[in-house]
């Protein structure tokens, strides 16, 4: 052999030795664990033993049941005495293992296992394996082919299941595998079907596979134990770091012995209590804390804490206010009882957190959540909570006053929001001057207030309270040299007379407020049953109105407008009519206000504008159409586009369309309204101010808002027929003179007699409309009227 071949052989031999050594090292590691710490290895052994013990009831029961099955199947094949002796030995091992499990899990016996306990367990399992293999080998030579097949199946199953169940203690698992596979491989070939050498080969493959499975499973289990050990080690490190944490945080640890006395006292808590660690050491924690709880609220919180301490119940973030000198601090305590391995109480360990700043923020948030920031009164949220609470606690006897300031919007718009806020604050202080503990004062929003009378007040007492409130509000208020006298409308509902639930009480008070506002300014209305019935009627009418828009139940009628001087037909005012399928003709006075309240007026207004322009397109080109526009419709951002598209769609000249607005529209968002009107007039659309003199007329508005016409309300015309009409004539002359001065045209509504015409001709008014000329007519009759128009004699 050459030197080169000799060197190669030595190198190969060394490589094989190293691999075999590595394999044995891996096997040893799988058995003993990776740690070099003997104490930790001892702990791991105990955990391995415990894991196997927890499996004993299942494996032992399986042994007993399987042996019983074998006896039943092969009872006639061998000596009964042999079977009985085998079963007694196997069952004895099984019951002893179950007893071992029971003793191990007995809560009164938590001591570590005896040092020989793992070896004894391995011995028991090995004996059980030997008994199974021995009986199987013996039966294999006595039974038939079917019996042998059954025995082989049982042996393979026992080998596989046992290797998995006992892999936590690898020596037990390996012995189990080797005994079973050894018995199968060495004991059965004598009785096999002439191919024993094949069985040996299969046995070697089988034992290698199962042994590898045991080692891998054991290695994984030991890895998990090692991970747990690392976590425990980290916890210890964290514990050491807590001392540093305490020094730099607002939290501190506390610990007591089983008698409740402080121990291992931290320097932080000593600094907080302005004392020393030595003085705190040994003090009763509960007694110390009780001396810091002075207020009634604090004592209530302390009682909850004391219950937890006495019951040995863990608690978390239990908040308690304490008095430290002249300051009130809020602490949050968390703790759990300390128990030894025998579940004996050793004391408490916990943490105290100073949450004063967080508590102050929380209280501030609660203030914002429950109180109105402007007036300091309760807000809607708190009001609803208190109102519901009245009914939840079974009291139910209370009164509810809803108060709405009259004309507050006009004050707010004319003097500005700052002045409006000052006004609300002044009124809130006046309400607070009532100083009645049975009252809850709340601002629900805007200029709406609520007063909840949480007691059994009579109706007369409530009425007296309402009158007192109105008297307080009527007293003049001076804001920036402006003298303001406020009136308020009030709606009242009483429980249980009017309502039995919080929801109904508020609803009925709101109904009463609506009727109070309808009655005028400064009125008080108590809820009455007819209000609810009327409300239901309105609701039904509202639902019908929604359907009417889709069912084309609305139609347009037109009333002519005549030039006083020339007696020529100048145009028509468009008036909507509702032909209800079951209720007949419904007056605009009934459905227009309802449409405005519900918001349907915008959709209805679009229909009116569209249909009016469509019908006007069929008239002679010199005739105009006047269309009423609601404040809601006018405030929409798309009003200009809507008008442009409608004119374009029906090919109607812009100069033939006149839009009529009420004075209330002028008050809302003055600058925006002025800009919108200017853009409409730039298109060629004419603008008229309807019902002039009946609302909140302002000369400054008339000077600046782009208008073309003033319409004089028919209420002034009706007064001309009264015996003393001097004042009415003076007002009408003033309006017409004002229109001339501002270069506006005028249209007089309600012309019913020829004498009316003479009066307004003399005053130099421009146009008139009324029943004297014609009643409003539908589109077809309007076309006929245009064709046949001749001035009345």
Coordinates of N, CA and C in Angstrom, one line a residue, residues 273 280 283-295 298-299 302 320-325 331:
X273 N -44.1 59.6 51.4 CA -44.7 59.8 52.7 C -43.9 60.6 53.7
X280 N -40.9 52.9 58.1 CA -42.0 52.2 57.4 C -41.9 50.7 57.6
X283 N -44.5 48.3 59.6 CA -45.8 49.0 59.8 C -46.9 48.2 59.1
X284 N -48.1 48.2 59.7 CA -49.2 47.5 59.0 C -49.7 48.3 57.8
X285 N -49.6 47.7 56.7 CA -49.9 48.4 55.4 C -51.3 49.0 55.4
X286 N -52.3 48.2 55.8 CA -53.7 48.6 55.8 C -53.9 49.7 56.8
X287 N -53.3 49.7 58.0 CA -53.5 50.8 58.9 C -52.8 52.1 58.4
X288 N -51.6 51.9 57.8 CA -50.9 53.1 57.2 C -51.8 53.8 56.2
X289 N -52.4 53.0 55.3 CA -53.2 53.5 54.2 C -54.5 54.2 54.8
X290 N -55.1 53.6 55.8 CA -56.3 54.2 56.4 C -56.1 55.6 56.9
X291 N -54.8 55.8 57.4 CA -54.6 57.2 58.0 C -54.5 58.2 56.9
X292 N -54.3 57.8 55.6 CA -54.2 58.7 54.5 C -55.6 58.9 53.8
X293 N -56.6 58.1 54.2 CA -57.9 58.2 53.6 C -58.8 59.0 54.6
X294 N -59.0 60.3 54.3 CA -59.7 61.2 55.2 C -61.1 61.5 54.7
X295 N -61.3 61.7 53.4 CA -62.6 62.1 52.9 C -63.5 60.9 52.8
X298 N -62.7 58.8 49.9 CA -61.5 58.0 50.1 C -61.8 56.8 51.0
X299 N -62.6 57.0 52.0 CA -62.9 55.9 52.9 C -63.6 54.8 52.2
X302 N -61.2 52.8 50.3 CA -60.4 52.0 51.2 C -61.1 50.8 51.6
X320 N -57.7 54.9 44.6 CA -58.0 55.4 45.9 C -57.4 56.8 46.1
X321 N -58.2 57.8 46.5 CA -57.6 59.1 46.8 C -57.0 59.2 48.2
X322 N -55.8 59.7 48.3 CA -55.2 59.8 49.6 C -54.8 61.3 49.9
X323 N -54.7 61.6 51.1 CA -54.4 63.0 51.5 C -52.9 63.0 52.0
X324 N -52.1 63.7 51.2 CA -50.7 63.9 51.5 C -50.4 65.4 51.8
X325 N -50.4 65.7 53.1 CA -50.3 67.1 53.5 C -51.6 67.9 53.1
X331 N -53.9 57.3 43.9 CA -53.1 56.2 43.7 C -53.9 55.0 43.1

